[in-house]
Amino acid sequence: MIVADHISKHFNGNEAVRDVSFQVGEGETMVLLGTSGCGKTTTLKMLNRLIEASSGRIEIFGKNIAEEKPEILRRSIGYVSQNNGLFPHYTVAQNIAVVPKLLKWAAADIEEHTARLLEQLKLPAAFTGKYPGELSGGQQQRVAIARALIADPPVLLLDEPFGALDPVTRASVRKDFAELPALKRKTMVLVTHDVHEALDMGDHICLMDKGAIVQKGTPGDLLLRPENEFVHAFFGRQLEDISRIYERIRAQE
Ligand SMILES: Nc1ncnc2c1ncn2[C@@H]1O[C@H](COP(=O)(O)OP(=O)(O)OP(=O)(O)O)[C@@H](O)[C@H]1O
């Protein structure tokens, strides 16, 4: 369970995140949705203390994270950053092994877990010796996901994990990700600007604008019961575009 209670973040007097509160139940996925610069990444990074909140309180599984050592906190939180964050001079195997090595796992255990995750993420076993630069963007994202999952952390933070990919690759990585057995019991926070991804993956969604939450609720709440014009327009515009194009093409057939 994650509780963010009235958190704010100022950078040099500018308010990037303003009085944000939400709860993520155990095993649930919360989506932070919004356009570029609305404060999604800053909110996410406050959860694993990559960014320190200016005010407010964050609890993860009942513990105030401000009272935990960041490096200890991060062992129970898997993190996939924007643009994957893989170490370019580490092989795939070395990238995936970073946390298990910190945890002093035996080499055979690391190998076994790596092989299983690569298989589940549909990557060839021979990729272990490759460097990130030798992989496509979609393959790199799959490695980043394997790295975040290998130590089986109860919490997973995902910052636009499929964002840099073309729509077809994006859908395929997302599908394989959603089917991972390890995800069934994870508590997740996902950052995206993609309405379809938010509706597809979120148990709950926080729609943000200018650093604040405009509406939070289930996909049904935001889609069917928008609380104001901003929410209505945000969903309506993107979804109507697709159905309008669909209708136009169908009419031409
Ligand atoms: N380290 C920083 N120093 C100063 N300002 C920052 C810093 N990080 C973020 N900001 C500002 O805070 C605001 C929110 O940024 P944030 O990265 O959280 O937005 P976002 O919604 O994740 O956007 P994107 O989808 O483009 O990543 C922006 O105005 C940004 O310029």
Tab-separated table of C-alpha atoms and ligand atoms in Angstrom:
chain	number	residue	atom	x	y	z
A	1	MET	CA	0.000	0.000	0.000
A	2	ILE	CA	1.294	3.440	-0.966
A	3	VAL	CA	-0.083	6.622	0.595
A	4	ALA	CA	0.888	10.054	-0.719
A	5	ASP	CA	-0.477	12.659	1.659
A	6	HIS	CA	-0.501	16.301	0.498
A	7	ILE	CA	2.897	16.147	-1.237
A	8	SER	CA	4.388	19.170	-2.983
A	9	LYS	CA	7.681	19.906	-4.702
A	10	HIS	CA	9.242	23.278	-5.448
A	11	PHE	CA	12.256	23.761	-7.712
A	12	ASN	CA	13.824	27.183	-7.087
A	13	GLY	CA	10.488	28.640	-6.053
A	14	ASN	CA	8.559	27.042	-8.928
A	15	GLU	CA	5.862	24.622	-7.877
A	16	ALA	CA	6.284	21.432	-9.965
A	17	VAL	CA	3.866	19.381	-7.819
A	18	ARG	CA	1.138	20.941	-5.712
A	19	ASP	CA	-0.678	19.260	-2.829
A	20	VAL	CA	-1.012	15.819	-4.390
A	21	SER	CA	-2.689	13.010	-2.418
A	22	PHE	CA	-3.519	9.456	-3.478
A	23	GLN	CA	-3.522	5.884	-2.254
A	24	VAL	CA	-2.523	2.767	-4.135
A	25	GLY	CA	-3.934	-0.442	-2.694
A	26	GLU	CA	-1.809	-3.579	-2.441
A	27	GLY	CA	-1.637	-5.321	-5.822
A	28	GLU	CA	-3.222	-2.351	-7.609
A	29	THR	CA	-1.970	-0.198	-10.464
A	30	MET	CA	-2.279	3.577	-10.197
A	31	VAL	CA	-1.675	5.639	-13.331
A	32	LEU	CA	-0.365	9.219	-13.237
A	33	LEU	CA	-1.693	10.645	-16.484
A	34	GLY	CA	-1.199	14.051	-18.064
A	35	THR	CA	0.560	16.115	-20.699
A	36	SER	CA	4.275	16.918	-20.713
A	37	GLY	CA	5.459	18.979	-17.740
A	38	CYS	CA	2.387	18.461	-15.533
A	39	GLY	CA	4.463	16.904	-12.716
A	40	LYS	CA	4.040	13.152	-13.265
A	41	THR	CA	7.732	12.226	-13.185
A	42	THR	CA	8.428	14.470	-10.196
A	43	THR	CA	5.547	12.823	-8.313
A	44	LEU	CA	6.837	9.337	-9.191
A	45	LYS	CA	10.423	10.109	-8.199
A	46	MET	CA	9.302	11.349	-4.787
A	47	LEU	CA	8.027	7.809	-4.098
A	48	ASN	CA	11.542	6.314	-4.197
A	49	ARG	CA	13.255	9.496	-3.001
A	50	LEU	CA	15.105	10.189	-6.236
A	51	ILE	CA	13.478	13.569	-5.567
A	52	GLU	CA	12.822	14.708	-1.982
A	53	ALA	CA	9.350	16.122	-1.372
A	54	SER	CA	9.292	19.772	-0.219
A	55	SER	CA	6.304	18.999	1.992
A	56	GLY	CA	3.814	16.251	2.713
A	57	ARG	CA	4.231	12.649	3.759
A	58	ILE	CA	4.653	9.389	1.850
A	59	GLU	CA	4.075	5.971	3.395
A	60	ILE	CA	4.879	2.676	1.737
A	61	PHE	CA	3.555	-0.408	3.526
A	62	GLY	CA	2.945	1.677	6.640
A	63	LYS	CA	6.452	3.178	6.845
A	64	ASN	CA	7.197	6.873	6.443
A	65	ILE	CA	9.776	6.802	3.634
A	66	ALA	CA	11.473	9.969	4.921
A	67	GLU	CA	12.693	7.880	7.871
A	68	GLU	CA	14.223	5.143	5.715
A	69	LYS	CA	17.647	5.145	4.073
A	70	PRO	CA	17.045	5.774	0.337
A	71	GLU	CA	19.250	2.835	-0.727
A	72	ILE	CA	17.356	0.449	1.576
A	73	LEU	CA	13.981	1.864	0.470
A	74	ARG	CA	14.893	1.350	-3.204
A	75	ARG	CA	15.614	-2.353	-2.699
A	76	SER	CA	11.889	-2.966	-2.271
A	77	ILE	CA	10.951	-0.687	-5.184
A	78	GLY	CA	11.606	-1.674	-8.798
A	79	TYR	CA	12.019	1.331	-11.085
A	80	VAL	CA	11.916	1.701	-14.848
A	81	SER	CA	12.983	5.219	-15.773
A	82	GLN	CA	12.155	7.197	-18.894
A	83	ASN	CA	14.376	5.990	-21.771
A	84	ASN	CA	15.209	2.796	-19.862
A	85	GLY	CA	18.304	4.001	-17.912
A	86	LEU	CA	20.377	0.924	-18.806
A	87	PHE	CA	24.137	1.213	-18.226
A	88	PRO	CA	25.607	1.334	-21.753
A	89	HIS	CA	28.929	-0.280	-20.793
A	90	TYR	CA	27.285	-3.200	-18.966
A	91	THR	CA	26.040	-6.241	-20.862
A	92	VAL	CA	22.380	-7.226	-20.641
A	93	ALA	CA	23.270	-9.816	-17.972
A	94	GLN	CA	25.297	-7.261	-15.972
A	95	ASN	CA	22.502	-4.690	-16.182
A	96	ILE	CA	19.931	-7.176	-14.898
A	97	ALA	CA	22.284	-8.374	-12.135
A	98	VAL	CA	22.835	-4.962	-10.503
A	99	VAL	CA	20.369	-5.366	-7.625
A	100	PRO	CA	20.876	-9.126	-7.066
A	101	LYS	CA	24.615	-8.430	-6.705
A	102	LEU	CA	23.912	-5.763	-4.092
A	103	LEU	CA	21.782	-8.343	-2.323
A	104	LYS	CA	24.693	-10.819	-2.611
A	105	TRP	CA	22.804	-13.510	-4.518
A	106	ALA	CA	24.788	-16.547	-5.689
A	107	ALA	CA	25.850	-16.343	-9.342
A	108	ALA	CA	23.819	-19.447	-10.243
A	109	ASP	CA	20.635	-17.885	-8.793
A	110	ILE	CA	21.194	-14.682	-10.770
A	111	GLU	CA	21.689	-16.698	-13.955
A	112	GLU	CA	18.589	-18.796	-13.381
A	113	HIS	CA	16.345	-15.784	-12.624
A	114	THR	CA	17.774	-13.852	-15.591
A	115	ALA	CA	17.143	-16.739	-17.979
A	116	ARG	CA	13.543	-17.113	-16.782
A	117	LEU	CA	12.765	-13.392	-17.104
A	118	LEU	CA	14.348	-13.139	-20.570
A	119	GLU	CA	12.208	-16.050	-21.692
A	120	GLN	CA	9.029	-14.523	-20.235
A	121	LEU	CA	9.878	-11.207	-21.901
A	122	LYS	CA	10.472	-12.993	-25.208
A	123	LEU	CA	14.164	-12.112	-25.482
A	124	PRO	CA	16.660	-14.702	-26.804
A	125	ALA	CA	18.962	-16.198	-24.148
A	126	ALA	CA	21.955	-15.232	-26.319
A	127	PHE	CA	21.202	-11.554	-25.570
A	128	THR	CA	22.832	-11.811	-22.126
A	129	GLY	CA	26.261	-10.991	-23.622
A	130	LYS	CA	25.054	-8.065	-25.739
A	131	TYR	CA	25.316	-4.375	-24.856
A	132	PRO	CA	22.224	-2.112	-24.796
A	133	GLY	CA	23.465	-0.251	-27.882
A	134	GLU	CA	23.213	-3.491	-29.879
A	135	LEU	CA	19.495	-3.856	-29.048
A	136	SER	CA	16.413	-2.187	-30.512
A	137	GLY	CA	14.432	0.271	-28.359
A	138	GLY	CA	11.742	-2.337	-27.638
A	139	GLN	CA	14.361	-4.921	-26.645
A	140	GLN	CA	16.076	-2.379	-24.367
A	141	GLN	CA	12.754	-1.676	-22.644
A	142	ARG	CA	12.272	-5.403	-22.075
A	143	VAL	CA	15.733	-5.576	-20.444
A	144	ALA	CA	14.917	-2.553	-18.269
A	145	ILE	CA	11.732	-4.290	-17.127
A	146	ALA	CA	13.675	-7.494	-16.364
A	147	ARG	CA	16.155	-5.455	-14.321
A	148	ALA	CA	13.370	-3.846	-12.302
A	149	LEU	CA	11.672	-7.190	-11.629
A	150	ILE	CA	14.507	-9.607	-10.931
A	151	ALA	CA	14.638	-9.134	-7.151
A	152	ASP	CA	10.827	-9.411	-7.022
A	153	PRO	CA	10.201	-6.058	-5.280
A	154	PRO	CA	6.630	-5.634	-3.983
A	155	VAL	CA	6.421	-2.138	-5.515
A	156	LEU	CA	7.110	-1.154	-9.120
A	157	LEU	CA	7.432	2.428	-10.413
A	158	LEU	CA	7.276	2.846	-14.183
A	159	ASP	CA	8.006	6.140	-15.935
A	160	GLU	CA	6.673	6.033	-19.523
A	161	PRO	CA	8.114	2.516	-19.859
A	162	PHE	CA	6.753	2.135	-23.378
A	163	GLY	CA	6.921	5.817	-24.284
A	164	ALA	CA	9.825	5.869	-26.734
A	165	LEU	CA	8.470	3.000	-28.828
A	166	ASP	CA	6.483	3.005	-32.054
A	167	PRO	CA	2.803	2.088	-31.568
A	168	VAL	CA	3.127	-1.520	-32.768
A	169	THR	CA	6.211	-2.316	-30.655
A	170	ARG	CA	4.613	-0.438	-27.779
A	171	ALA	CA	1.516	-2.625	-27.867
A	172	SER	CA	3.590	-5.798	-28.038
A	173	VAL	CA	5.945	-4.872	-25.141
A	174	ARG	CA	2.928	-3.762	-23.079
A	175	LYS	CA	1.088	-7.033	-23.714
A	176	ASP	CA	4.092	-9.192	-22.761
A	177	PHE	CA	4.657	-6.992	-19.712
A	178	ALA	CA	1.024	-7.296	-18.579
A	179	GLU	CA	1.184	-11.084	-18.880
A	180	LEU	CA	4.273	-11.489	-16.659
A	181	PRO	CA	3.423	-13.839	-13.778
A	182	ALA	CA	5.421	-11.643	-11.353
A	183	LEU	CA	3.078	-8.688	-11.944
A	184	LYS	CA	0.032	-10.333	-10.386
A	185	ARG	CA	1.039	-9.322	-6.872
A	186	LYS	CA	2.782	-6.011	-7.512
A	187	THR	CA	1.700	-2.605	-6.344
A	188	MET	CA	2.458	-0.317	-9.279
A	189	VAL	CA	2.533	3.358	-10.184
A	190	LEU	CA	2.727	4.020	-13.926
A	191	VAL	CA	3.417	7.386	-15.542
A	192	THR	CA	2.008	7.919	-19.023
A	193	HIS	CA	0.567	10.589	-21.285
A	194	ASP	CA	-1.324	7.954	-23.281
A	195	VAL	CA	-5.053	7.761	-22.579
A	196	HIS	CA	-5.374	4.251	-24.001
A	197	GLU	CA	-2.521	2.952	-21.868
A	198	ALA	CA	-4.016	4.573	-18.766
A	199	LEU	CA	-7.470	3.110	-19.366
A	200	ASP	CA	-6.007	-0.293	-20.203
A	201	MET	CA	-3.591	-0.639	-17.302
A	202	GLY	CA	-4.907	1.480	-14.432
A	203	ASP	CA	-7.134	0.266	-11.620
A	204	HIS	CA	-7.176	3.949	-10.698
A	205	ILE	CA	-6.027	7.026	-12.601
A	206	CYS	CA	-4.888	10.442	-11.351
A	207	LEU	CA	-5.240	12.957	-14.171
A	208	MET	CA	-2.775	15.802	-13.524
A	209	ASP	CA	-2.453	19.326	-14.869
A	210	LYS	CA	-0.015	22.081	-13.851
A	211	GLY	CA	1.318	20.081	-10.897
A	212	ALA	CA	-2.040	19.184	-9.360
A	213	ILE	CA	-4.511	16.315	-9.609
A	214	VAL	CA	-7.575	17.388	-11.583
A	215	GLN	CA	-9.538	14.168	-11.015
A	216	LYS	CA	-8.761	10.761	-9.582
A	217	GLY	CA	-10.878	7.660	-9.886
A	218	THR	CA	-11.389	4.454	-11.818
A	219	PRO	CA	-11.127	4.458	-15.622
A	220	GLY	CA	-14.953	4.438	-15.623
A	221	ASP	CA	-15.095	7.530	-13.358
A	222	LEU	CA	-12.816	9.584	-15.591
A	223	LEU	CA	-14.241	8.371	-18.869
A	224	LEU	CA	-17.951	8.343	-18.032
A	225	ARG	CA	-18.190	10.772	-15.110
A	226	PRO	CA	-15.678	13.581	-15.791
A	227	GLU	CA	-15.848	16.181	-13.011
A	228	ASN	CA	-15.069	19.126	-15.251
A	229	GLU	CA	-14.477	20.236	-18.797
A	230	PHE	CA	-10.717	19.648	-18.619
A	231	VAL	CA	-11.190	15.927	-17.891
A	232	HIS	CA	-13.939	15.596	-20.481
A	233	ALA	CA	-11.800	17.263	-23.140
A	234	PHE	CA	-8.638	15.326	-22.212
A	235	PHE	CA	-10.299	11.953	-22.752
A	236	GLY	CA	-12.828	13.045	-25.335
A	237	ARG	CA	-10.318	14.600	-27.702
A	238	GLN	CA	-7.970	11.630	-27.867
A	239	LEU	CA	-10.656	8.965	-28.031
A	240	GLU	CA	-12.877	10.898	-30.437
A	241	ASP	CA	-9.927	11.362	-32.799
A	242	ILE	CA	-9.565	7.595	-33.120
A	243	SER	CA	-13.272	6.916	-33.585
A	244	ARG	CA	-13.618	9.819	-36.059
A	245	ILE	CA	-10.731	8.497	-38.166
A	246	TYR	CA	-12.178	4.985	-37.917
A	247	GLU	CA	-15.602	6.186	-39.109
A	248	ARG	CA	-14.086	8.235	-41.948
A	249	ILE	CA	-12.055	5.303	-43.264
A	250	ARG	CA	-14.987	2.917	-42.865
A	251	ALA	CA	-17.207	5.300	-44.845
A	252	GLN	CA	-14.618	5.356	-47.632
A	253	GLU	CA	-14.368	1.554	-47.903
B	1	LIG	N1	15.313	19.190	-11.471
B	1	LIG	C1	14.452	20.149	-11.834
B	1	LIG	N2	14.762	21.437	-11.661
B	1	LIG	C2	13.896	22.427	-11.995
B	1	LIG	N3	12.666	22.212	-12.519
B	1	LIG	C3	12.307	20.937	-12.718
B	1	LIG	C4	13.169	19.844	-12.390
B	1	LIG	N4	12.530	18.691	-12.690
B	1	LIG	C5	11.327	19.042	-13.192
B	1	LIG	N5	11.184	20.390	-13.199
B	1	LIG	C6	10.002	21.122	-13.669
B	1	LIG	O1	8.866	20.598	-12.988
B	1	LIG	C7	7.757	20.522	-13.856
B	1	LIG	C8	7.224	19.107	-13.878
B	1	LIG	O2	8.164	18.257	-14.514
B	1	LIG	P1	7.949	16.678	-14.638
B	1	LIG	O3	9.180	16.091	-15.249
B	1	LIG	O4	7.518	16.135	-13.337
B	1	LIG	O5	6.736	16.609	-15.674
B	1	LIG	P2	6.126	15.374	-16.452
B	1	LIG	O6	4.669	15.492	-16.336
B	1	LIG	O7	6.738	14.106	-15.994
B	1	LIG	O8	6.578	15.666	-17.949
B	1	LIG	P3	7.144	14.688	-19.093
B	1	LIG	O9	6.002	13.808	-19.482
B	1	LIG	O10	7.555	15.643	-20.174
B	1	LIG	O11	8.295	13.934	-18.502
B	1	LIG	C9	8.223	21.037	-15.208
B	1	LIG	O12	7.848	22.378	-15.342
B	1	LIG	C10	9.722	20.905	-15.144
B	1	LIG	O13	10.349	21.863	-15.942
